[in-house]
Amino acid sequence: WALMLMATSTASAGISAMAFGPYFLMMLVLLLAYTAVYPFVMRLFGCDFSKISAGTQNLTADNENTTFDKAQIITLASVIGFVVIMLVISLLSSKIPFLATVNAKIGVMGMMIIVWLIFDQIKIDGKQILNIQDAGKAVSWDLTLLFAIAMVVSNALTSADTGVSAFLAGLLSPIFAGKSGLFIVVFAALLTLILTNVANNVAIAFLMVNIMIALYQAGIAFNLMAATVLIIFMSVVAIVTPAASIMGAMLHSAKSCTPGAIYKWSPLICLYTMIVALLVMVPFTTIFC
């Protein structure tokens, strides 16, 4: 949904969307950077890693005899292959006309549909690798419908005919007048982080993206793509309150966590996440967009 929201926002603002290849590399670097630094941050917070180590050893012992069947191996290989193929298409589309056509006409979503259709026809030991009907039962259709409605409303909000963009621009432009582009991007990330912990994640993401589009269309200079990817990413960093997300609800219901500890440390974890995201996403979007 991140790619879809980026495509919607960039189309509304009249700028080029971030390609799949650079986006994938950006998220990979972000994941590696976040994971590498996270243990040091946890030690600053006084965390005891011995309990995690013991739990990992027990988990490994319980699953040491687990094996993959043919369908699982093919599925795992197809995921890796899909990512590699999309990276090649994205990174080489500027040099190879055929790949440029595939990237423009089919794209990530089209390639995913093709893979689904292929796997729906492949059978291992008389059983389909992917049964579309069974897979459809696992889809959260209410959330999918919410995405669809939000994208339609998003297009309406950014349309010049509704006047919403002009209203938001007139309301917010004086606030950001004379401010640097980086200040606006950081402000967008921080405000999204705060709002997403007390309101619906999807609604906040679409709202914040549309506010940024309104400012961009009003002539305020800042990196719109950086603001967009940061808003999308920060909208799911929601663990401070039980209503923030499913992860937040699970965290607050865990017997090993006390409310005091959660409200003390989770905001700091969220801020750490935002800082790492800023350090990775701003340079990437500046270079590739």
Short mmCIF file of C-alpha atoms in Angstrom, two decimals:
data_model
loop_
_atom_site.label_atom_id
_atom_site.label_comp_id
_atom_site.label_asym_id
_atom_site.label_seq_id
_atom_site.Cartn_x
_atom_site.Cartn_y
_atom_site.Cartn_z
CA TRP A 1 0.00 0.00 0.00
CA ALA A 2 3.02 2.24 0.42
CA LEU A 3 3.73 2.12 -3.32
CA MET A 4 0.06 2.81 -4.13
CA LEU A 5 -0.09 5.81 -1.82
CA MET A 6 3.16 7.16 -3.23
CA ALA A 7 1.84 6.78 -6.77
CA THR A 8 -1.38 8.58 -5.84
CA SER A 9 0.38 11.47 -4.15
CA THR A 10 2.96 11.98 -6.86
CA ALA A 11 0.33 11.84 -9.59
CA SER A 12 -1.70 14.48 -7.76
CA ALA A 13 1.36 16.69 -7.36
CA GLY A 14 2.60 16.13 -10.89
CA ILE A 15 5.99 14.62 -9.97
CA SER A 16 7.59 11.26 -10.75
CA ALA A 17 7.02 8.42 -8.29
CA MET A 18 9.90 6.58 -6.66
CA ALA A 19 10.69 3.41 -8.62
CA PHE A 20 10.46 -0.02 -7.02
CA GLY A 21 14.22 -0.64 -7.15
CA PRO A 22 15.34 2.46 -5.23
CA TYR A 23 12.39 2.06 -2.84
CA PHE A 24 13.34 -1.55 -2.09
CA LEU A 25 16.99 -0.63 -1.56
CA MET A 26 15.98 2.25 0.70
CA MET A 27 13.83 0.00 2.87
CA LEU A 28 16.58 -2.64 2.97
CA VAL A 29 19.15 -0.10 4.15
CA LEU A 30 16.64 1.23 6.69
CA LEU A 31 16.01 -2.27 8.05
CA LEU A 32 19.73 -3.06 8.31
CA ALA A 33 20.56 0.29 9.94
CA TYR A 34 17.67 0.01 12.39
CA THR A 35 18.59 -3.57 13.34
CA ALA A 36 22.30 -2.83 13.71
CA VAL A 37 21.83 0.12 16.06
CA TYR A 38 18.81 -1.22 17.97
CA PRO A 39 20.77 -3.43 20.44
CA PHE A 40 22.92 -0.47 21.48
CA VAL A 41 19.81 1.64 22.03
CA MET A 42 18.26 -1.15 24.10
CA ARG A 43 21.39 -1.35 26.25
CA LEU A 44 21.10 2.39 26.90
CA PHE A 45 17.59 1.65 28.14
CA GLY A 46 18.95 -1.06 30.46
CA CYS A 47 17.49 -4.07 28.66
CA ASP A 48 18.66 -7.58 29.66
CA PHE A 49 19.39 -9.60 26.51
CA SER A 50 19.96 -12.85 28.39
CA LYS A 51 16.21 -13.53 28.50
CA ILE A 52 15.91 -13.02 24.75
CA SER A 53 18.87 -15.34 24.18
CA ALA A 54 17.30 -18.06 26.31
CA GLY A 55 14.01 -17.71 24.47
CA THR A 56 15.74 -17.93 21.11
CA GLN A 57 17.55 -21.12 22.15
CA ASN A 58 14.26 -22.71 23.23
CA LEU A 59 12.61 -21.67 19.97
CA THR A 60 15.48 -23.13 17.95
CA ALA A 61 15.33 -26.40 19.89
CA ASP A 62 11.59 -26.69 19.31
CA ASN A 63 11.96 -26.19 15.54
CA GLU A 64 15.27 -27.92 14.81
CA ASN A 65 13.53 -30.86 13.12
CA THR A 66 11.19 -28.70 11.06
CA THR A 67 11.51 -29.18 7.29
CA PHE A 68 10.02 -27.38 4.30
CA ASP A 69 7.80 -29.24 1.85
CA LYS A 70 7.99 -28.75 -1.93
CA ALA A 71 5.25 -26.12 -2.04
CA GLN A 72 6.90 -24.05 0.68
CA ILE A 73 10.30 -24.23 -1.05
CA ILE A 74 8.80 -23.14 -4.38
CA THR A 75 6.88 -20.33 -2.68
CA LEU A 76 9.99 -19.03 -0.90
CA ALA A 77 12.04 -19.23 -4.10
CA SER A 78 9.32 -17.38 -6.02
CA VAL A 79 9.30 -14.52 -3.49
CA ILE A 80 13.06 -14.11 -3.78
CA GLY A 81 12.86 -14.42 -7.57
CA PHE A 82 10.07 -11.85 -7.77
CA VAL A 83 12.06 -9.30 -5.79
CA VAL A 84 15.17 -9.89 -7.93
CA ILE A 85 13.21 -9.60 -11.18
CA MET A 86 11.49 -6.39 -10.10
CA LEU A 87 14.82 -4.92 -9.01
CA VAL A 88 16.34 -5.72 -12.40
CA ILE A 89 13.35 -4.25 -14.24
CA SER A 90 13.37 -1.12 -12.13
CA LEU A 91 17.12 -0.49 -12.23
CA LEU A 92 17.65 -1.31 -15.93
CA SER A 93 14.44 0.12 -17.38
CA SER A 94 16.22 3.35 -18.33
CA LYS A 95 18.71 1.40 -20.47
CA ILE A 96 16.56 -1.38 -21.97
CA PRO A 97 13.38 -0.25 -23.81
CA PHE A 98 11.58 -3.57 -23.28
CA LEU A 99 12.06 -3.38 -19.52
CA ALA A 100 10.94 0.24 -19.58
CA THR A 101 7.70 -0.85 -21.26
CA VAL A 102 7.16 -3.63 -18.71
CA ASN A 103 7.83 -1.24 -15.84
CA ALA A 104 5.45 1.41 -17.20
CA LYS A 105 2.61 -0.78 -18.50
CA ILE A 106 2.62 -3.68 -16.04
CA GLY A 107 4.49 -2.50 -12.96
CA VAL A 108 4.73 -4.17 -9.57
CA MET A 109 0.99 -4.77 -9.20
CA GLY A 110 0.67 -6.30 -12.65
CA MET A 111 3.62 -8.62 -12.06
CA MET A 112 2.11 -9.72 -8.75
CA ILE A 113 -1.17 -10.60 -10.49
CA ILE A 114 0.74 -12.60 -13.12
CA VAL A 115 2.54 -14.56 -10.40
CA TRP A 116 -0.76 -15.23 -8.62
CA LEU A 117 -2.35 -16.55 -11.82
CA ILE A 118 0.64 -18.81 -12.53
CA PHE A 119 0.69 -20.24 -9.02
CA ASP A 120 -3.05 -20.81 -9.14
CA GLN A 121 -2.44 -23.27 -11.99
CA ILE A 122 0.61 -25.07 -10.55
CA LYS A 123 -0.08 -28.19 -8.48
CA ILE A 124 2.27 -30.06 -6.15
CA ASP A 125 1.16 -33.56 -5.13
CA GLY A 126 -2.26 -32.79 -6.57
CA LYS A 127 -2.71 -29.59 -4.56
CA GLN A 128 -2.56 -26.02 -5.81
CA ILE A 129 0.31 -23.92 -4.46
CA LEU A 130 -2.02 -20.94 -4.35
CA ASN A 131 -5.79 -21.28 -4.19
CA ILE A 132 -7.26 -17.86 -4.97
CA GLN A 133 -10.52 -18.61 -3.15
CA ASP A 134 -8.74 -19.75 0.02
CA ALA A 135 -6.35 -16.82 -0.18
CA GLY A 136 -9.29 -14.43 -0.49
CA LYS A 137 -10.64 -15.66 2.85
CA ALA A 138 -7.48 -14.43 4.58
CA VAL A 139 -7.72 -10.94 3.07
CA SER A 140 -8.87 -8.16 5.39
CA TRP A 141 -11.56 -6.84 3.03
CA ASP A 142 -12.70 -4.10 5.39
CA LEU A 143 -9.18 -2.68 5.42
CA THR A 144 -8.94 -3.08 1.62
CA LEU A 145 -12.20 -1.19 1.22
CA LEU A 146 -10.89 1.51 3.54
CA PHE A 147 -7.81 1.88 1.31
CA ALA A 148 -9.98 2.15 -1.79
CA ILE A 149 -12.25 4.78 -0.26
CA ALA A 150 -9.29 6.73 1.10
CA MET A 151 -7.63 6.83 -2.33
CA VAL A 152 -10.81 8.15 -3.93
CA VAL A 153 -11.24 10.77 -1.22
CA SER A 154 -7.55 11.61 -1.51
CA ASN A 155 -7.93 12.41 -5.21
CA ALA A 156 -10.95 14.57 -4.44
CA LEU A 157 -9.11 16.46 -1.70
CA THR A 158 -6.21 17.31 -3.98
CA SER A 159 -8.42 18.29 -6.91
CA ALA A 160 -8.44 21.98 -7.70
CA ASP A 161 -12.22 21.85 -8.20
CA THR A 162 -12.95 21.08 -4.53
CA GLY A 163 -10.88 23.97 -3.18
CA VAL A 164 -9.65 21.86 -0.24
CA SER A 165 -6.00 22.09 -1.30
CA ALA A 166 -6.24 25.86 -1.65
CA PHE A 167 -7.85 26.13 1.79
CA LEU A 168 -5.18 23.98 3.45
CA ALA A 169 -2.42 25.85 1.65
CA GLY A 170 -3.80 29.20 2.75
CA LEU A 171 -4.14 27.96 6.30
CA LEU A 172 -0.69 26.38 6.62
CA SER A 173 1.50 28.45 4.30
CA PRO A 174 2.02 31.26 6.86
CA ILE A 175 3.18 28.68 9.40
CA PHE A 176 5.88 27.29 7.11
CA ALA A 177 6.84 30.54 5.40
CA GLY A 178 10.60 30.98 5.60
CA LYS A 179 11.15 27.49 7.01
CA SER A 180 13.61 25.11 5.36
CA GLY A 181 12.48 22.08 3.39
CA LEU A 182 14.09 19.77 5.94
CA PHE A 183 12.12 21.41 8.75
CA ILE A 184 8.85 20.70 6.91
CA VAL A 185 9.83 17.05 6.31
CA VAL A 186 10.78 16.52 9.97
CA PHE A 187 7.59 18.27 11.08
CA ALA A 188 5.50 15.97 8.85
CA ALA A 189 7.19 12.86 10.24
CA LEU A 190 6.83 13.96 13.87
CA LEU A 191 3.19 15.03 13.52
CA THR A 192 2.35 11.74 11.79
CA LEU A 193 4.05 9.82 14.60
CA ILE A 194 2.01 11.64 17.24
CA LEU A 195 -1.34 11.39 15.45
CA THR A 196 -0.99 7.74 14.40
CA ASN A 197 -0.68 6.70 18.05
CA VAL A 198 -4.10 8.12 18.87
CA ALA A 199 -6.02 7.75 15.59
CA ASN A 200 -6.50 5.40 12.62
CA ASN A 201 -3.18 4.75 10.86
CA VAL A 202 -4.57 4.73 7.31
CA ALA A 203 -6.63 7.86 7.80
CA ILE A 204 -3.65 9.74 9.27
CA ALA A 205 -1.38 8.66 6.41
CA PHE A 206 -3.80 9.89 3.74
CA LEU A 207 -4.55 13.08 5.66
CA MET A 208 -0.90 14.00 6.14
CA VAL A 209 0.05 13.17 2.56
CA ASN A 210 -2.71 15.40 1.25
CA ILE A 211 -1.63 18.24 3.52
CA MET A 212 1.90 17.93 2.15
CA ILE A 213 0.57 17.92 -1.42
CA ALA A 214 -1.41 21.09 -0.70
CA LEU A 215 1.71 22.82 0.61
CA TYR A 216 3.76 21.63 -2.37
CA GLN A 217 1.16 22.84 -4.85
CA ALA A 218 1.11 26.20 -3.07
CA GLY A 219 4.75 26.67 -4.04
CA ILE A 220 6.44 25.85 -0.73
CA ALA A 221 9.78 24.22 -1.53
CA PHE A 222 10.52 20.89 0.17
CA ASN A 223 11.19 17.26 -0.73
CA LEU A 224 7.65 15.96 -1.25
CA MET A 225 8.77 12.38 -1.86
CA ALA A 226 10.77 12.35 1.38
CA ALA A 227 7.75 13.66 3.27
CA THR A 228 5.50 11.08 1.61
CA VAL A 229 7.63 8.00 2.35
CA LEU A 230 8.26 9.20 5.90
CA ILE A 231 4.54 9.76 6.50
CA ILE A 232 3.72 6.30 5.15
CA PHE A 233 6.43 4.66 7.28
CA MET A 234 5.73 6.62 10.46
CA SER A 235 1.98 5.99 10.20
CA VAL A 236 2.58 2.36 11.22
CA VAL A 237 4.96 3.16 14.10
CA ALA A 238 2.09 2.98 16.55
CA ILE A 239 2.69 1.22 19.88
CA VAL A 240 2.27 3.91 22.54
CA THR A 241 -1.45 3.36 23.21
CA PRO A 242 -3.56 0.17 23.07
CA ALA A 243 -5.77 1.69 20.35
CA ALA A 244 -2.82 2.73 18.19
CA SER A 245 -2.49 -0.61 16.39
CA ILE A 246 -2.68 -4.37 16.81
CA MET A 247 0.95 -4.32 17.98
CA GLY A 248 0.06 -1.66 20.54
CA ALA A 249 -2.82 -3.77 21.84
CA MET A 250 -0.60 -6.85 22.10
CA LEU A 251 2.10 -4.87 23.89
CA HIS A 252 -0.33 -3.46 26.45
CA SER A 253 -1.89 -6.87 27.05
CA ALA A 254 1.46 -8.62 27.64
CA LYS A 255 1.90 -9.75 31.22
CA SER A 256 5.62 -9.00 31.12
CA CYS A 257 5.00 -5.29 30.43
CA THR A 258 3.62 -2.75 32.85
CA PRO A 259 1.71 0.36 31.67
CA GLY A 260 4.33 2.58 33.30
CA ALA A 261 7.18 0.92 31.41
CA ILE A 262 5.28 1.05 28.12
CA TYR A 263 4.44 4.74 28.37
CA LYS A 264 7.99 5.49 29.49
CA TRP A 265 9.95 3.64 26.80
CA SER A 266 7.67 3.26 23.76
CA PRO A 267 7.75 7.01 22.87
CA LEU A 268 11.56 6.85 22.94
CA ILE A 269 11.53 3.79 20.65
CA CYS A 270 9.21 5.65 18.29
CA LEU A 271 11.53 8.67 18.23
CA TYR A 272 14.53 6.40 17.59
CA THR A 273 12.64 4.86 14.67
CA MET A 274 11.85 8.31 13.26
CA ILE A 275 15.49 9.44 13.51
CA VAL A 276 16.78 6.36 11.66
CA ALA A 277 14.06 6.77 9.02
CA LEU A 278 15.01 10.42 8.50
CA LEU A 279 18.72 9.60 8.16
CA VAL A 280 18.00 6.96 5.51
CA MET A 281 14.94 8.19 3.62
CA VAL A 282 15.85 11.83 3.10
CA PRO A 283 19.16 11.06 1.32
CA PHE A 284 17.63 8.25 -0.75
CA THR A 285 14.71 10.33 -1.97
CA THR A 286 17.02 13.24 -2.69
CA ILE A 287 19.26 11.06 -4.86
CA PHE A 288 16.67 8.93 -6.65
CA CYS A 289 13.70 11.31 -7.00
#
